[in-house]
Amino acid sequence: MWGGALLVLLFSAIGADAQAVARPVRPLPGPVVPPPGYRRAIERGTRTADGRPGPRYWTNHALYDIRAELDPATARITGSETIVYRNNSPDTLAQLVLHLHMNIHREGNVRNEPQEITGGVELVRLAVDGTAITQGPLNQPGRWAASATILRVRPPRAVPPGGSATIAVDWRGVFPQASSGRVGWSAREVYFIGYWFPRMAVYDDLRGWDAQPYLGNAEFYDDFGDYRVSVTVPTGWTVIGTGALANPEEVWSDQTRRRLAAAARADSVVHVATAADLGANRVTAAPASGRLTYRFAADTVRDFTWTASNVQVWDATSARVPDRNRDGREDRVLIQSLWREQRAPLWVEMAKYGKHGIEHHSRYTGLAYPWPHMTVVEGQDIVAGGMEFPMLTLIGAYTGTPPGALYGTTVHEIAHMWVPMIVGTNEKRYAWMDEGAATYLENLARRDYELGDSAEGLERENYLSLARVEGEQPLMTHGDYYETIQAYLTASYPKPATLMVTLRGLLGGDTFDRAYRAFISEWAFKLPTPWDFFATVERVAGKDLDWFWSSFYYESWTLDQAVGAVVVRAGGPVVVIENKGYAPMPALVRIQTTRGGTLDRTIPVETWLSGADRAEIDLPAAVGEVTRVEIDPDGLFPDARRQDNVWSGPR
């Protein structure tokens, strides 16, 4: 596999005695050459050339202890956290790097879309291993410096391999009403809080510290960590967060606990908190202090997110997933939906959507959903579409949308629980890896739910409509560097989903499914790259697919095959197939004849890789006349102009 999309041009000389003039005939896909950091990782044994994690693979680890209090009336958050950061790498770390994502809302910081100015994150105290760290140049220990959303810290002592550092941070800030459709509040009665605390950046085996500023468009790259989080809110406010609630008896009423216990065993929907329950204050406990503190624990997750409300009704059921604890029985996952009846009437079915999404994706990926709950939160005014977080997703009301739209968004966001929440891809650099996978799983789930639409066909057309006007940029483009939002969205969602369908058609369903499940299994709770995915597919398929990755991922070449002609020669009819586009692909040709019946023929991809732009299929005279020719009759491949894929002749 090795290569960037190198173009190899074939040339022809004009005139035997004249000066040779080079004429480009067809660009050919070159080998896929991974970047130097990936090649070094293979040499060092942290990754392998066949796509598996290597025997020396490592990731660093952080244990977070966070204490926070929200004032819903002002959207102000006050927090204190301790991070124990363990250096599992072979390198000595002279600096520690953290993300301050909410600094996208600080005045003067760079961003690629308008944002509400709230002041960002105010650091009140910062210490490492008990030593106070002050703001200043990083040329000496004991200093910190912030640039946009990146915080760099020079600890008193470098952190050696196998060592750890304890970082203590006190901070505060004000949440915006809506932050890039990911975080915010609605009418100060619903809060959805993500990317809200100082968090360690990734130090990996490819680039070392891979910390890039959050500009509002491209998403995130995170390590896995363990979290112990307490959130304090006024009495009457529900809080649901990533992980398991450690103190339900302190925060929920007896009625709420009973209903949740019933929902955790049910296949039908249980109304945990109705509007009447909320109005009568029957949902939460009512301590004399007037405040509730919810305590959560979550291990091996990318992030910690939470939601709070005093008005949302609460439905719950449970999903059945394959045996996770190996006791011979299927397991249950609590499915929860929180929504406002007047704002989001279509949400009445949401708990069922969540149940189906978890069950479908667990079956297809071969990896049962590993966590205790999946919670879907209505966030009208915060988000229009949806946004994913570990064990939670935020979705708009979807009022007035076509049937199936809310279901599709729900199972799309739930698909992200596998990529990138379990398989920790770098969303910022390679948005296609998680968004394409989620779109692919969404479309499979839609079919399984029998919605009656052709989602895969719609995704393909969405991709090709931009390809036809040459508005694409390659999938390997960094998420912040697309020239247009259309190019970013196409490269992130419909095109990579379409390419997964294409691969399935190219390799066969069983082979592709085995390859995809191998990638999910081998890279669960690790940090894979595109080259790990490419090599895994090639290993399982037993094929060199550099031509495919180079043409469709590194380049924005399009597939455009056509039936050029049907001619009759002395030996019999000849079908001429043309390759008009730059992207190569086997040509699957179905030919109908008057005496030979229906014939299937394949022009192998090697024909186009040799530089040819046309090929002939010779048929014996015994077949009679050719009456119809069609390329790719089953619609497996993304041909940009299918109207010339069919030829019909006289009968």
XYZ file of C-alpha atoms in Angstrom:
651
model
C 0.000 0.000 0.000
C 2.392 2.953 0.423
C 1.769 6.331 -1.289
C 0.385 9.919 -1.598
C -1.547 10.372 -4.756
C 1.412 10.480 -7.077
C 0.478 10.969 -10.706
C 2.314 8.886 -13.243
C 1.759 10.142 -16.784
C 2.067 8.031 -19.887
C 3.577 9.790 -22.858
C 3.632 9.116 -26.578
C 6.132 10.420 -29.128
C 4.838 12.080 -32.279
C 6.870 11.404 -35.438
C 9.752 9.009 -35.744
C 12.298 11.550 -36.951
C 10.840 14.684 -35.374
C 11.602 15.976 -31.900
C 9.587 14.002 -29.330
C 6.678 15.918 -27.847
C 5.218 14.626 -24.562
C 1.454 14.315 -24.543
C -0.285 13.343 -21.283
C -2.725 10.527 -21.942
C -4.054 9.519 -18.532
C -2.935 10.116 -14.941
C -2.448 6.867 -13.082
C -2.787 6.396 -9.324
C 0.513 5.968 -7.566
C 1.383 4.048 -4.422
C 0.080 5.170 -1.045
C 3.068 6.378 0.977
C 2.195 7.128 4.627
C 3.832 10.137 6.286
C 7.201 9.812 8.045
C 5.671 9.580 11.523
C 3.657 6.530 10.538
C 6.647 4.837 8.914
C 8.705 5.469 12.060
C 5.905 3.964 14.168
C 6.173 0.751 12.149
C 9.951 0.706 12.613
C 9.547 1.192 16.365
C 6.918 -1.514 16.660
C 4.001 0.621 17.804
C 2.129 -0.097 14.556
C 2.397 -2.771 11.891
C 2.425 -2.673 8.108
C -0.693 -4.881 7.989
C -2.817 -2.440 10.003
C -2.687 -3.960 13.471
C -1.436 -2.190 16.602
C 2.179 -3.195 17.114
C 3.651 -5.122 20.055
C 4.987 -1.854 21.506
C 1.830 0.199 20.996
C 1.047 2.630 23.819
C -1.225 5.505 24.707
C -0.858 7.934 27.565
C -3.533 8.028 30.246
C -5.208 10.647 32.424
C -7.352 10.283 35.523
C -9.634 13.308 36.008
C -11.245 14.306 39.296
C -13.567 17.233 38.493
C -15.867 19.194 40.789
C -18.174 21.739 39.137
C -21.177 23.892 39.987
C -23.614 25.388 37.468
C -25.717 28.485 38.080
C -28.557 28.002 35.563
C -29.751 31.578 35.954
C -26.468 33.006 34.625
C -24.936 30.041 32.712
C -21.842 30.425 34.903
C -19.701 27.383 35.673
C -17.150 27.154 38.483
C -14.803 24.206 38.416
C -11.870 22.585 40.133
C -10.034 19.553 38.820
C -7.072 17.321 39.446
C -5.485 15.415 36.568
C -3.057 12.570 37.151
C -1.319 12.246 33.792
C 0.714 9.092 33.222
C 3.424 9.089 30.567
C 3.384 5.630 28.969
C 5.490 6.804 26.028
C 9.239 6.163 25.663
C 9.837 9.939 25.644
C 10.615 12.426 28.395
C 7.992 15.194 28.395
C 9.436 18.633 29.070
C 6.034 20.233 28.420
C 2.447 19.300 29.124
C -0.249 20.453 26.719
C -3.942 20.939 27.461
C -7.010 22.065 25.523
C -9.126 25.024 26.614
C -11.853 24.521 24.014
C -14.185 27.146 25.435
C -11.560 29.785 24.661
C -13.066 29.853 21.192
C -15.432 32.316 22.898
C -12.644 34.598 24.110
C -12.395 37.936 22.368
C -9.576 38.171 19.829
C -9.009 34.432 19.384
C -8.871 32.981 15.889
C -11.924 31.012 14.688
C -13.389 30.120 11.318
C -17.009 30.996 12.081
C -18.748 33.629 14.226
C -19.028 32.849 17.933
C -20.620 34.457 20.955
C -18.061 36.208 23.166
C -18.328 35.035 26.781
C -14.743 35.403 27.986
C -13.697 31.795 27.510
C -11.942 29.949 30.330
C -10.555 31.957 33.241
C -7.732 30.084 34.989
C -7.830 30.885 38.706
C -5.087 28.516 39.882
C -2.686 26.107 38.200
C -0.211 23.804 39.913
C 1.831 20.764 38.917
C 2.964 18.274 41.564
C 2.083 20.796 44.249
C 4.126 23.644 42.741
C 2.268 26.772 41.636
C 2.616 27.501 37.914
C 2.480 31.134 36.809
C 1.854 32.692 33.438
C 4.994 33.568 31.520
C 7.515 32.472 28.888
C 8.127 28.740 28.697
C 11.909 29.095 28.672
C 12.017 28.135 32.340
C 10.134 25.595 34.493
C 7.052 26.606 36.429
C 5.408 28.686 33.687
C 2.313 28.388 31.521
C 1.302 30.121 28.296
C -1.985 30.018 26.418
C -2.500 30.609 22.707
C -6.098 30.527 21.476
C -7.483 27.217 22.778
C -4.111 25.608 23.616
C -2.514 25.734 27.078
C 1.172 24.794 27.359
C 2.716 24.106 30.738
C 6.387 23.784 31.660
C 6.306 21.624 34.830
C 8.895 21.969 37.580
C 10.390 18.657 36.442
C 10.122 16.861 33.116
C 7.961 13.745 33.174
C 10.067 10.650 32.399
C 8.863 7.507 30.628
C 6.653 5.596 33.039
C 6.333 8.655 35.263
C 3.338 10.850 36.006
C 2.443 14.439 36.804
C -0.435 15.732 38.911
C -2.031 18.883 37.522
C -4.411 20.932 39.663
C -6.593 23.578 38.000
C -9.275 25.919 39.313
C -11.249 27.686 36.597
C -14.517 29.408 35.768
C -16.451 30.731 32.807
C -19.819 31.457 31.229
C -21.411 29.130 28.681
C -22.595 30.628 25.376
C -26.163 30.115 24.279
C -24.937 27.974 21.368
C -21.365 26.971 20.558
C -21.004 25.600 17.015
C -24.096 23.462 17.571
C -22.274 21.442 20.225
C -22.664 23.147 23.602
C -25.071 25.649 25.107
C -28.431 26.288 26.706
C -32.061 26.761 25.681
C -34.299 29.235 27.557
C -32.023 28.644 30.576
C -34.076 25.506 31.227
C -31.957 23.017 29.254
C -28.158 22.903 29.389
C -25.916 20.636 27.359
C -22.303 20.869 28.475
C -19.396 19.486 26.444
C -15.763 20.517 25.853
C -16.041 22.485 29.083
C -12.982 21.759 31.241
C -9.179 21.931 30.791
C -8.312 18.605 29.185
C -5.074 16.896 28.213
C -4.106 16.948 24.545
C -3.008 13.761 22.806
C 0.630 12.737 22.903
C 0.891 9.844 20.451
C 3.396 7.639 18.648
C 3.035 9.593 15.390
C 3.660 13.285 16.122
C 4.228 13.581 19.856
C 1.914 16.345 21.057
C -0.851 16.610 18.480
C -2.568 19.723 19.822
C -4.231 21.985 17.297
C -6.451 24.970 18.044
C -10.200 24.537 18.021
C -11.547 26.887 15.345
C -15.199 25.835 15.398
C -15.418 23.540 12.373
C -13.107 20.534 12.576
C -13.766 18.453 15.634
C -11.515 16.720 18.118
C -8.711 14.264 18.790
C -8.730 12.832 22.299
C -7.018 10.246 24.454
C -8.965 7.839 26.613
C -9.119 8.575 30.316
C -10.920 7.797 33.554
C -13.283 10.348 35.085
C -14.690 11.031 38.538
C -16.985 14.038 38.203
C -19.371 15.802 40.568
C -21.849 18.391 39.261
C -23.850 20.619 41.614
C -27.132 22.208 40.507
C -30.265 23.560 42.221
C -32.847 21.108 43.565
C -35.313 20.020 40.888
C -32.691 19.903 38.143
C -31.879 16.519 36.612
C -28.294 15.825 35.542
C -27.266 12.915 33.337
C -23.637 12.493 32.356
C -21.091 10.221 30.763
C -20.631 7.126 32.893
C -22.546 5.654 35.803
C -24.263 7.725 38.485
C -22.610 6.801 41.788
C -25.174 8.295 44.211
C -28.716 7.801 42.836
C -30.234 7.567 46.308
C -28.968 11.082 47.096
C -30.356 12.800 43.990
C -33.360 10.828 42.663
C -36.720 10.351 44.315
C -37.829 6.810 45.186
C -40.285 6.969 42.273
C -37.559 7.890 39.770
C -35.289 5.083 40.970
C -38.090 2.502 40.693
C -38.993 3.571 37.184
C -35.371 3.566 36.053
C -34.936 0.054 37.425
C -37.995 -1.069 35.463
C -36.771 0.619 32.266
C -33.380 -1.092 32.566
C -35.168 -4.461 32.075
C -37.899 -3.354 29.653
C -38.364 -3.585 25.902
C -41.231 -1.072 26.034
C -40.898 2.606 26.941
C -41.181 3.641 30.597
C -42.124 7.255 31.409
C -39.553 8.015 34.092
C -40.551 11.663 34.511
C -43.737 13.133 33.061
C -44.749 16.780 32.913
C -46.981 16.142 35.943
C -44.039 14.662 37.854
C -41.915 17.688 37.069
C -44.665 20.090 38.109
C -45.136 18.286 41.411
C -41.376 18.041 42.136
C -41.507 14.235 42.202
C -38.370 13.613 40.102
C -35.388 14.602 42.261
C -34.621 14.486 45.947
C -35.263 17.678 47.916
C -32.433 18.323 50.400
C -32.669 21.239 52.819
C -29.609 22.847 51.210
C -31.563 23.481 48.008
C -28.750 21.943 45.964
C -28.069 18.518 44.475
C -24.643 17.084 43.715
C -24.556 14.318 41.099
C -21.466 12.083 41.185
C -20.384 10.142 38.104
C -17.693 7.600 37.294
C -16.563 6.660 33.790
C -13.514 4.653 32.766
C -11.736 4.534 29.402
C -13.735 7.250 27.659
C -12.640 10.098 25.396
C -14.477 12.843 27.230
C -16.998 13.676 29.938
C -20.236 15.426 28.976
C -23.430 16.195 30.883
C -26.882 17.676 30.495
C -29.120 19.434 33.010
C -32.763 20.498 32.901
C -35.743 21.268 35.119
C -38.406 20.911 32.406
C -37.605 17.985 30.093
C -39.744 14.870 30.292
C -37.794 11.644 30.554
C -38.449 8.344 28.773
C -36.402 5.180 29.059
C -36.216 1.610 27.833
C -33.386 -0.858 27.300
C -31.516 -2.293 24.350
C -30.495 -5.914 24.050
C -26.818 -6.351 23.116
C -24.626 -9.436 22.683
C -23.091 -10.981 25.791
C -20.459 -8.558 27.149
C -19.507 -10.249 30.413
C -19.333 -13.765 28.950
C -21.958 -15.267 31.213
C -23.793 -16.803 28.282
C -26.660 -14.298 28.286
C -27.359 -11.149 26.323
C -26.887 -7.871 28.172
C -29.014 -4.757 28.546
C -28.182 -1.088 27.963
C -30.380 1.644 29.457
C -31.728 3.919 26.699
C -32.904 7.380 27.785
C -34.477 10.330 25.993
C -35.032 13.775 27.502
C -37.206 16.246 25.612
C -39.796 19.004 25.783
C -43.227 17.966 24.574
C -44.190 21.394 23.217
C -40.819 21.999 21.566
C -40.267 18.543 20.081
C -43.467 16.552 19.515
C -41.725 14.117 17.124
C -39.579 12.931 20.029
C -42.352 10.714 21.337
C -40.657 7.783 19.527
C -37.074 8.743 20.433
C -36.429 6.062 23.052
C -37.388 3.421 20.462
C -35.007 4.980 17.943
C -32.175 4.860 20.469
C -32.912 1.230 21.289
C -32.847 0.194 17.650
C -29.632 2.130 16.955
C -27.709 0.493 19.796
C -28.963 -2.975 18.890
C -28.280 -2.611 15.153
C -24.805 -1.119 15.467
C -23.783 -3.668 18.109
C -24.730 -6.491 15.739
C -23.179 -5.049 12.587
C -19.853 -3.898 14.029
C -19.399 -7.121 15.986
C -18.659 -5.069 19.115
C -21.426 -4.838 21.709
C -22.035 -1.350 23.083
C -19.803 -1.368 26.186
C -21.294 1.295 28.464
C -24.224 1.402 30.928
C -26.471 3.872 29.117
C -27.112 5.767 25.902
C -28.916 9.074 26.400
C -30.452 11.235 23.667
C -31.118 14.873 24.594
C -33.311 17.360 22.748
C -31.418 20.605 22.300
C -33.583 22.933 20.253
C -31.925 26.409 20.119
C -28.537 24.775 20.738
C -28.255 22.499 17.698
C -30.182 22.060 14.463
C -28.879 18.589 13.563
C -27.009 16.427 16.029
C -23.752 16.134 17.930
C -22.141 13.130 19.592
C -20.446 12.645 22.965
C -19.581 9.533 24.987
C -22.909 7.968 26.028
C -24.864 11.123 25.129
C -26.005 12.828 21.981
C -27.564 16.245 21.431
C -30.208 16.531 18.688
C -32.577 19.278 17.532
C -36.376 19.086 17.623
C -36.716 18.247 13.892
C -40.200 19.748 13.790
C -41.581 19.781 10.251
C -38.944 17.439 8.799
C -39.697 14.498 6.490
C -40.472 11.099 8.001
C -37.296 9.316 8.981
C -35.140 12.439 9.359
C -35.132 12.345 13.160
C -34.557 8.605 13.187
C -31.649 8.960 10.747
C -29.913 11.661 12.763
C -30.390 9.679 15.958
C -28.813 6.470 14.690
C -26.074 8.512 12.979
C -25.064 10.140 16.262
C -25.331 6.824 18.081
C -23.047 5.283 15.424
C -20.379 7.704 16.640
C -20.252 5.710 19.881
C -18.173 3.232 17.861
C -16.211 5.769 15.805
C -14.667 7.877 17.316
C -15.806 7.150 20.903
C -14.460 3.571 20.935
C -12.185 3.597 17.873
C -10.451 6.894 18.613
C -9.858 8.437 15.199
C -8.455 11.922 14.718
C -11.597 13.846 13.722
C -9.724 17.081 13.213
C -7.330 15.769 10.578
C -9.505 13.052 9.005
C -13.180 13.901 9.403
C -14.154 11.186 6.896
C -13.072 8.394 9.224
C -15.803 8.998 11.802
C -18.463 10.886 9.835
C -18.280 8.518 6.882
C -18.482 5.487 9.166
C -21.459 6.974 11.035
C -23.267 7.794 7.780
C -22.642 4.269 6.476
C -24.028 2.701 9.677
C -26.952 5.132 9.649
C -27.947 4.031 6.166
C -27.731 0.342 7.078
C -29.870 0.974 10.154
C -32.457 2.886 8.116
C -32.862 -0.125 5.869
C -33.098 -2.435 8.889
C -35.771 -0.181 10.405
C -37.686 -0.481 7.127
C -38.085 3.216 6.478
C -38.613 2.538 2.796
C -36.096 5.094 1.492
C -32.917 4.674 -0.533
C -30.488 6.445 1.764
C -27.388 4.988 0.101
C -28.542 6.250 -3.287
C -29.203 9.707 -1.875
C -25.749 9.837 -0.284
C -24.130 8.812 -3.573
C -26.011 11.485 -5.481
C -25.106 14.123 -2.884
C -21.447 13.256 -3.394
C -21.612 13.085 -7.194
C -23.542 16.329 -7.571
C -20.492 18.203 -6.265
C -18.063 15.956 -8.124
C -19.724 16.720 -11.466
C -19.053 20.458 -11.093
C -15.494 19.763 -9.846
C -16.195 21.319 -6.459
C -14.583 18.555 -4.419
C -11.429 18.490 -2.327
C -9.668 15.248 -1.376
C -10.825 13.342 1.694
C -7.330 13.541 3.213
C -7.656 17.333 3.534
C -7.412 18.614 7.117
C -10.856 19.407 8.513
C -10.064 23.108 8.993
C -8.609 23.617 5.517
C -11.481 23.021 3.115
C -12.154 25.964 0.846
C -15.950 25.675 1.005
C -18.414 24.225 3.483
C -19.862 22.122 0.645
C -16.467 20.543 0.019
C -16.012 19.823 3.738
C -19.461 18.291 4.181
C -19.215 16.170 1.034
C -15.776 14.842 1.920
C -16.843 14.110 5.496
C -20.277 12.499 5.070
C -21.712 11.235 1.752
C -18.514 10.504 -0.151
C -16.771 8.283 2.438
C -20.077 6.519 3.170
C -20.479 5.907 -0.565
C -16.919 4.598 -0.769
C -17.645 2.060 1.981
C -20.571 0.805 -0.112
C -18.232 0.770 -3.123
C -15.644 -1.265 -1.226
C -18.354 -3.677 -0.178
C -19.304 -4.135 -3.821
C -15.686 -4.431 -4.907
C -14.638 -6.970 -2.268
C -17.914 -8.741 -1.580
C -20.132 -8.213 1.419
C -18.645 -10.950 3.612
C -15.053 -9.834 3.003
C -15.768 -6.172 3.616
C -17.718 -6.894 6.782
C -14.859 -9.047 8.111
C -12.379 -6.271 7.352
C -14.502 -3.587 8.988
C -15.115 -5.674 12.096
C -11.403 -6.457 12.323
C -10.622 -2.732 12.244
C -13.208 -2.002 14.963
C -12.026 -4.871 17.163
C -8.273 -4.327 16.794
C -8.440 -0.557 17.308
C -11.045 -0.402 20.074
C -9.880 2.125 22.709
C -6.827 2.972 20.614
C -5.950 5.746 18.149
C -5.894 4.541 14.525
C -5.013 6.463 11.380
C -6.230 6.191 7.779
C -3.235 3.988 6.966
C -4.214 1.507 9.662
C -7.667 1.303 8.074
C -6.264 0.967 4.551
C -3.826 -1.796 5.580
C -6.474 -3.694 7.559
C -8.819 -3.825 4.567
C -5.984 -4.964 2.292
C -4.888 -7.636 4.771
C -8.348 -9.135 5.145
C -9.173 -8.831 1.444
C -5.782 -10.091 0.308
C -5.626 -7.323 -2.297
C -3.446 -4.307 -3.037
C -5.926 -1.418 -3.138
C -3.511 1.490 -3.475
C -5.226 2.482 -6.712
C -8.514 2.843 -4.812
C -7.151 4.852 -1.854
C -5.066 7.051 -4.138
C -7.884 7.832 -6.580
C -10.731 8.425 -4.137
C -9.054 9.536 -0.889
C -5.912 11.413 -1.907
C -7.393 12.721 -5.149
C -10.891 13.816 -6.115
C -10.962 11.776 -9.302
C -14.338 10.544 -10.502
C -15.468 7.273 -11.998
C -17.072 7.606 -15.422
C -17.366 4.446 -17.494
C -19.437 4.263 -20.683
C -20.581 1.868 -23.360
C -18.675 3.272 -26.319
C -20.127 1.146 -29.105
C -21.282 -2.292 -30.191
C -19.800 -3.352 -33.513
C -19.986 -6.531 -35.562
C -16.816 -8.112 -36.856
C -16.103 -11.305 -38.676
C -15.710 -13.321 -35.512
C -18.804 -11.957 -33.813
C -20.054 -8.865 -31.954
C -17.640 -6.640 -30.029
C -18.644 -4.433 -27.097
C -16.447 -1.370 -26.584
C -16.186 -0.010 -23.016
C -14.656 3.394 -22.386
C -13.135 4.794 -19.213
C -13.814 8.535 -19.422
C -12.986 9.449 -15.843
C -9.646 9.398 -14.070
C -10.701 6.975 -11.320
C -10.132 3.325 -12.262
C -12.602 0.599 -11.309
C -13.361 -2.860 -12.643
C -16.094 -2.611 -15.274
C -18.896 -5.064 -14.548
C -20.712 -5.514 -17.866
C -24.017 -7.298 -18.459
C -24.773 -8.119 -22.087
C -28.080 -9.373 -23.455
C -28.060 -11.241 -26.758
C -30.598 -12.837 -29.085
C -29.216 -16.390 -28.904
C -26.731 -16.440 -26.034
C -28.963 -15.165 -23.271
C -27.524 -12.798 -20.670
C -23.738 -12.716 -20.346
C -21.734 -11.126 -17.509
C -18.201 -9.995 -18.239
C -15.623 -8.097 -16.165
C -12.900 -5.781 -17.391
C -10.322 -5.939 -14.587
C -9.015 -2.761 -13.021
C -5.529 -3.638 -14.298
C -6.718 -2.742 -17.807
C -7.207 0.887 -16.775
C -4.105 0.867 -14.575
C -2.060 0.065 -17.682
C -3.099 3.445 -19.076
C -5.825 2.254 -21.452
C -8.962 4.354 -21.770
C -10.970 1.774 -23.753
C -11.343 -1.988 -23.810
C -13.104 -4.471 -26.046
C -15.187 -7.504 -25.128
C -15.175 -10.065 -27.959
C -18.204 -12.338 -28.200
C -18.600 -15.424 -30.403
C -20.894 -15.213 -33.393
C -23.062 -17.943 -31.848
C -24.584 -15.450 -29.373
C -26.359 -13.700 -32.199
C -27.023 -9.985 -31.964
C -26.373 -7.835 -28.905
C -29.596 -6.124 -27.797
C -28.544 -4.432 -24.580
C -25.376 -3.605 -22.664
C -25.216 -2.200 -19.140
C -22.220 -1.330 -16.976
C -22.587 -1.939 -13.233
C -26.187 -3.165 -13.448
C -26.449 -3.613 -9.658
C -25.406 -0.017 -8.965
C -22.401 -0.937 -6.821
C -20.066 1.846 -7.938
C -20.348 5.683 -7.960
C -20.353 6.370 -11.675
C -20.688 10.125 -12.173
C -22.738 9.865 -15.396
C -24.754 6.702 -15.463
C -26.780 7.734 -18.509
C -24.050 6.423 -20.811
C -23.722 3.141 -18.916
C -26.524 1.600 -20.985
C -26.683 0.811 -24.695
C -29.741 -0.616 -26.430
C -29.834 -1.881 -30.007
C -32.360 -3.364 -32.427
C -34.014 -6.658 -31.594
